[in-house]
Amino acid sequence: MAVVAPEDATVEPVAARTLVPRPRRRRRGSLTERITLNLVVGVVAALLAFVLAAALLADRRETTTVAVARDRIAAGTPLTSDLVTSQEVTTDTGFAETLLPFERVGDGALVATRTIQGGEPLMRSAVGDAGTAVPRRVMSIPLDAAQAANGAVGVGDQVDVIVTSREGEARYVLSAAQVVDRSGDGSSGGLVGGTSGSDLVISVEVDEVQALELASAIETGSITVVRSTGVAAADGGPGG
């Protein structure tokens, strides 16, 4: 049986549902989109600061302090702090291990075994214990400039000395001897060339045997001095 609603009944309107849009989630950009110029500059600056700091620390670790002669130090002179100054060199320098550390110079416990020129770094081989080291002797040779490469021989050079007898026989008296002083033309040191007469005197380092050989050669023969700086010691003569 059908049910019929009464005619006077009122029908309540149904309110329309309001649709609220759901918030959209913001999509994160890719990594390349999120990296800004300021971020890149900041990272690079930090890396540069790190590299610079590491380099500075590395330089400090890789240097050593060595002794350098203030002025000329004669063979046999006790080494004291007032005769040298300090200088830093990098430890990767090829000859760094042959140099004398600055801290070893002080109370005269070491002596120079050969003449050391002013400004020259002290080599370990150029010093020895004061009680046991035997310093080199120094001997002078009077010459005409023409007998010594026209006078082009200076302090610090290496020379060979040849004696020629009256019979014309020549032999080496010294080979690779170090020139530690010179005088000529009224001055000491430097170069003298083109002068005449016995105007040049050079001083070389010798041992006791070489000193006797050289003295005999000066008295009995004609002396020729050969500048041999940078050349290996000559065969047939005692080393300097």
CSV table of C-alpha atoms in Angstrom, one decimal:
chain,number,residue,atom,x,y,z
A,1,MET,CA,0.0,0.0,0.0
A,2,ALA,CA,1.5,3.4,-1.0
A,3,VAL,CA,2.1,6.1,1.5
A,4,VAL,CA,1.3,9.5,0.3
A,5,ALA,CA,2.7,12.6,2.1
A,6,PRO,CA,0.2,15.1,3.2
A,7,GLU,CA,-0.2,18.1,0.9
A,8,ASP,CA,0.5,20.6,3.6
A,9,ALA,CA,3.8,19.1,4.6
A,10,THR,CA,6.8,21.3,3.9
A,11,VAL,CA,10.1,20.1,2.5
A,12,GLU,CA,13.3,21.6,4.1
A,13,PRO,CA,15.8,22.5,1.4
A,14,VAL,CA,19.1,20.8,1.7
A,15,ALA,CA,22.0,23.2,2.0
A,16,ALA,CA,24.6,22.8,-0.7
A,17,ARG,CA,27.9,21.6,0.5
A,18,THR,CA,30.7,24.0,0.2
A,19,LEU,CA,33.8,22.4,-1.3
A,20,VAL,CA,37.0,23.6,0.4
A,21,PRO,CA,40.0,23.1,-1.8
A,22,ARG,CA,42.7,21.1,-0.3
A,23,PRO,CA,46.0,23.0,0.2
A,24,ARG,CA,48.5,21.9,-2.5
A,25,ARG,CA,51.8,20.7,-1.1
A,26,ARG,CA,54.6,22.9,-2.5
A,27,ARG,CA,56.9,20.8,-4.7
A,28,ARG,CA,60.6,21.1,-3.6
A,29,GLY,CA,62.8,22.1,-6.4
A,30,SER,CA,65.7,20.0,-7.6
A,31,LEU,CA,69.2,20.3,-6.0
A,32,THR,CA,70.5,22.5,-8.8
A,33,GLU,CA,67.5,24.9,-8.3
A,34,ARG,CA,68.2,25.1,-4.6
A,35,ILE,CA,71.9,26.0,-4.9
A,36,THR,CA,72.2,29.8,-5.0
A,37,LEU,CA,75.2,31.9,-6.0
A,38,ASN,CA,75.8,33.0,-2.4
A,39,LEU,CA,76.0,29.4,-1.3
A,40,VAL,CA,78.5,28.6,-4.0
A,41,VAL,CA,80.7,31.6,-3.1
A,42,GLY,CA,80.6,30.8,0.6
A,43,VAL,CA,81.7,27.2,0.0
A,44,VAL,CA,84.5,28.3,-2.3
A,45,ALA,CA,85.7,30.9,0.2
A,46,ALA,CA,85.8,28.3,2.9
A,47,LEU,CA,87.7,25.9,0.8
A,48,LEU,CA,90.3,28.5,-0.1
A,49,ALA,CA,90.7,29.5,3.5
A,50,PHE,CA,91.3,25.9,4.5
A,51,VAL,CA,93.9,25.4,1.7
A,52,LEU,CA,95.7,28.6,2.6
A,53,ALA,CA,95.8,27.6,6.3
A,54,ALA,CA,97.1,24.1,5.4
A,55,ALA,CA,99.8,25.6,3.1
A,56,LEU,CA,101.0,28.0,5.8
A,57,LEU,CA,101.2,25.2,8.4
A,58,ALA,CA,103.0,23.0,5.9
A,59,ASP,CA,105.6,25.7,5.2
A,60,ARG,CA,106.3,26.0,8.9
A,61,ARG,CA,106.9,22.3,9.2
A,62,GLU,CA,109.1,22.2,6.1
A,63,THR,CA,111.7,24.9,7.0
A,64,THR,CA,114.9,24.7,9.0
A,65,THR,CA,117.1,27.4,10.5
A,66,VAL,CA,120.7,27.4,9.4
A,67,ALA,CA,123.8,29.5,10.2
A,68,VAL,CA,125.2,32.0,7.8
A,69,ALA,CA,128.5,33.8,8.2
A,70,ARG,CA,128.2,37.6,8.8
A,71,ASP,CA,131.8,38.2,7.6
A,72,ARG,CA,134.7,36.1,6.6
A,73,ILE,CA,135.7,33.5,9.2
A,74,ALA,CA,139.3,32.3,9.0
A,75,ALA,CA,140.1,28.6,9.3
A,76,GLY,CA,140.6,27.6,12.9
A,77,THR,CA,138.3,30.3,14.3
A,78,PRO,CA,136.0,29.1,17.1
A,79,LEU,CA,132.4,29.6,16.0
A,80,THR,CA,130.3,31.9,18.3
A,81,SER,CA,126.8,33.4,17.8
A,82,ASP,CA,128.2,36.8,17.0
A,83,LEU,CA,129.9,35.5,13.9
A,84,VAL,CA,126.8,34.2,12.3
A,85,THR,CA,123.2,35.0,11.6
A,86,SER,CA,120.2,32.8,11.1
A,87,GLN,CA,118.4,32.1,7.9
A,88,GLU,CA,115.4,29.8,7.2
A,89,VAL,CA,115.6,27.3,4.2
A,90,THR,CA,113.0,24.8,3.1
A,91,THR,CA,113.9,21.2,4.1
A,92,ASP,CA,113.2,20.0,0.5
A,93,THR,CA,116.2,22.1,-0.7
A,94,GLY,CA,118.6,19.6,-2.2
A,95,PHE,CA,121.5,20.6,0.0
A,96,ALA,CA,119.6,21.4,3.2
A,97,GLU,CA,121.0,18.4,5.1
A,98,THR,CA,124.6,19.5,4.4
A,99,LEU,CA,124.0,22.9,6.2
A,100,LEU,CA,124.9,23.5,9.8
A,101,PRO,CA,121.8,24.2,12.0
A,102,PHE,CA,121.9,27.6,13.7
A,103,GLU,CA,121.4,26.1,17.2
A,104,ARG,CA,124.7,24.3,17.0
A,105,VAL,CA,126.7,27.5,16.9
A,106,GLY,CA,127.1,29.2,20.3
A,107,ASP,CA,129.9,28.6,22.8
A,108,GLY,CA,132.9,28.0,20.6
A,109,ALA,CA,132.7,24.2,20.7
A,110,LEU,CA,133.0,24.1,16.9
A,111,VAL,CA,135.7,25.7,14.8
A,112,ALA,CA,135.9,26.5,11.1
A,113,THR,CA,138.1,23.9,9.4
A,114,ARG,CA,138.4,26.1,6.3
A,115,THR,CA,137.9,29.8,5.5
A,116,ILE,CA,134.2,30.7,5.3
A,117,GLN,CA,133.3,33.8,3.3
A,118,GLY,CA,130.9,36.4,4.5
A,119,GLY,CA,127.3,35.6,3.5
A,120,GLU,CA,128.1,31.9,3.0
A,121,PRO,CA,125.9,29.3,4.7
A,122,LEU,CA,128.0,27.1,7.0
A,123,MET,CA,128.4,23.6,5.7
A,124,ARG,CA,128.7,20.7,8.1
A,125,SER,CA,131.9,19.8,6.3
A,126,ALA,CA,133.4,23.2,7.0
A,127,VAL,CA,133.3,22.9,10.8
A,128,GLY,CA,134.6,20.5,13.3
A,129,ASP,CA,135.0,19.9,17.1
A,130,ALA,CA,137.4,22.4,18.6
A,131,GLY,CA,139.4,19.6,20.3
A,132,THR,CA,139.8,17.3,17.3
A,133,ALA,CA,139.4,19.2,14.1
A,134,VAL,CA,142.4,20.1,12.0
A,135,PRO,CA,141.8,23.4,10.2
A,136,ARG,CA,143.2,24.0,6.8
A,137,ARG,CA,146.4,26.0,6.4
A,138,VAL,CA,146.5,29.1,4.2
A,139,MET,CA,149.4,30.0,2.0
A,140,SER,CA,149.9,33.0,-0.4
A,141,ILE,CA,151.3,32.9,-3.9
A,142,PRO,CA,152.9,36.0,-5.5
A,143,LEU,CA,152.1,36.2,-9.2
A,144,ASP,CA,152.0,38.4,-12.2
A,145,ALA,CA,148.5,38.8,-13.5
A,146,ALA,CA,149.5,36.9,-16.7
A,147,GLN,CA,150.3,33.9,-14.6
A,148,ALA,CA,146.7,33.8,-13.2
A,149,ALA,CA,144.2,34.0,-16.0
A,150,ASN,CA,145.1,37.7,-16.5
A,151,GLY,CA,144.1,38.4,-12.9
A,152,ALA,CA,140.6,37.0,-13.3
A,153,VAL,CA,140.8,35.0,-10.1
A,154,GLY,CA,138.7,36.1,-7.1
A,155,VAL,CA,137.9,35.0,-3.5
A,156,GLY,CA,135.8,31.8,-3.6
A,157,ASP,CA,137.3,30.6,-6.9
A,158,GLN,CA,138.8,27.2,-7.3
A,159,VAL,CA,142.3,27.0,-8.8
A,160,ASP,CA,144.9,24.5,-10.0
A,161,VAL,CA,148.6,25.4,-9.6
A,162,ILE,CA,151.1,24.1,-12.1
A,163,VAL,CA,154.9,24.4,-11.7
A,164,THR,CA,157.2,24.3,-14.8
A,165,SER,CA,160.8,23.4,-14.1
A,166,ARG,CA,163.8,24.9,-15.8
A,167,GLU,CA,163.9,21.8,-18.0
A,168,GLY,CA,160.4,22.6,-19.2
A,169,GLU,CA,158.6,19.8,-17.3
A,170,ALA,CA,155.2,20.8,-16.0
A,171,ARG,CA,153.3,19.1,-13.2
A,172,TYR,CA,150.4,20.0,-10.9
A,173,VAL,CA,151.3,21.1,-7.4
A,174,LEU,CA,147.7,21.8,-6.3
A,175,SER,CA,144.4,20.9,-7.8
A,176,ALA,CA,141.0,22.3,-6.8
A,177,ALA,CA,142.4,24.6,-4.2
A,178,GLN,CA,140.1,27.2,-2.7
A,179,VAL,CA,141.1,30.9,-3.0
A,180,VAL,CA,140.4,32.6,0.4
A,181,ASP,CA,142.0,36.0,-0.2
A,182,ARG,CA,143.7,38.1,-2.8
A,183,SER,CA,145.3,41.4,-3.1
A,184,GLY,CA,146.7,43.4,-5.9
A,185,ASP,CA,146.7,46.9,-7.5
A,186,GLY,CA,146.6,48.4,-4.0
A,187,SER,CA,143.3,46.7,-3.0
A,188,SER,CA,142.2,43.5,-1.3
A,189,GLY,CA,139.5,41.3,-2.9
A,190,GLY,CA,137.7,41.6,-6.2
A,191,LEU,CA,139.3,41.1,-9.6
A,192,VAL,CA,142.4,42.6,-11.1
A,193,GLY,CA,143.1,42.2,-14.8
A,194,GLY,CA,145.4,43.6,-17.4
A,195,THR,CA,148.1,44.9,-15.0
A,196,SER,CA,151.8,44.2,-15.2
A,197,GLY,CA,154.5,43.3,-12.8
A,198,SER,CA,154.2,41.2,-9.6
A,199,ASP,CA,150.9,42.8,-8.8
A,200,LEU,CA,148.8,39.9,-7.6
A,201,VAL,CA,148.9,37.8,-4.5
A,202,ILE,CA,146.3,35.1,-3.9
A,203,SER,CA,145.9,33.0,-0.8
A,204,VAL,CA,144.9,29.3,-1.0
A,205,GLU,CA,144.1,26.6,1.4
A,206,VAL,CA,146.6,23.8,1.7
A,207,ASP,CA,147.5,20.9,4.0
A,208,GLU,CA,151.0,20.4,5.4
A,209,VAL,CA,152.3,18.4,2.4
A,210,GLN,CA,150.8,20.8,-0.1
A,211,ALA,CA,152.4,23.7,1.7
A,212,LEU,CA,155.9,22.2,1.3
A,213,GLU,CA,155.3,21.3,-2.4
A,214,LEU,CA,154.0,24.8,-3.2
A,215,ALA,CA,156.9,26.5,-1.4
A,216,SER,CA,159.4,24.5,-3.3
A,217,ALA,CA,157.6,25.2,-6.6
A,218,ILE,CA,157.7,28.9,-6.0
A,219,GLU,CA,161.4,28.9,-5.4
A,220,THR,CA,162.6,26.5,-8.1
A,221,GLY,CA,160.2,26.9,-11.0
A,222,SER,CA,157.7,29.0,-12.8
A,223,ILE,CA,154.2,29.1,-11.4
A,224,THR,CA,150.9,29.1,-13.4
A,225,VAL,CA,147.6,29.4,-11.7
A,226,VAL,CA,144.6,28.0,-13.6
A,227,ARG,CA,141.1,29.1,-12.6
A,228,SER,CA,139.1,25.9,-12.4
A,229,THR,CA,135.9,26.9,-10.7
A,230,GLY,CA,133.2,24.4,-11.4
A,231,VAL,CA,135.6,21.9,-12.9
A,232,ALA,CA,136.5,18.5,-11.4
A,233,ALA,CA,139.9,18.1,-9.7
A,234,ALA,CA,142.7,17.6,-12.2
A,235,ASP,CA,144.5,14.2,-12.4
A,236,GLY,CA,148.1,14.2,-11.5
A,237,GLY,CA,148.0,16.7,-8.7
A,238,PRO,CA,147.1,16.7,-5.0
A,239,GLY,CA,143.6,17.9,-4.2
A,240,GLY,CA,143.1,21.3,-2.6
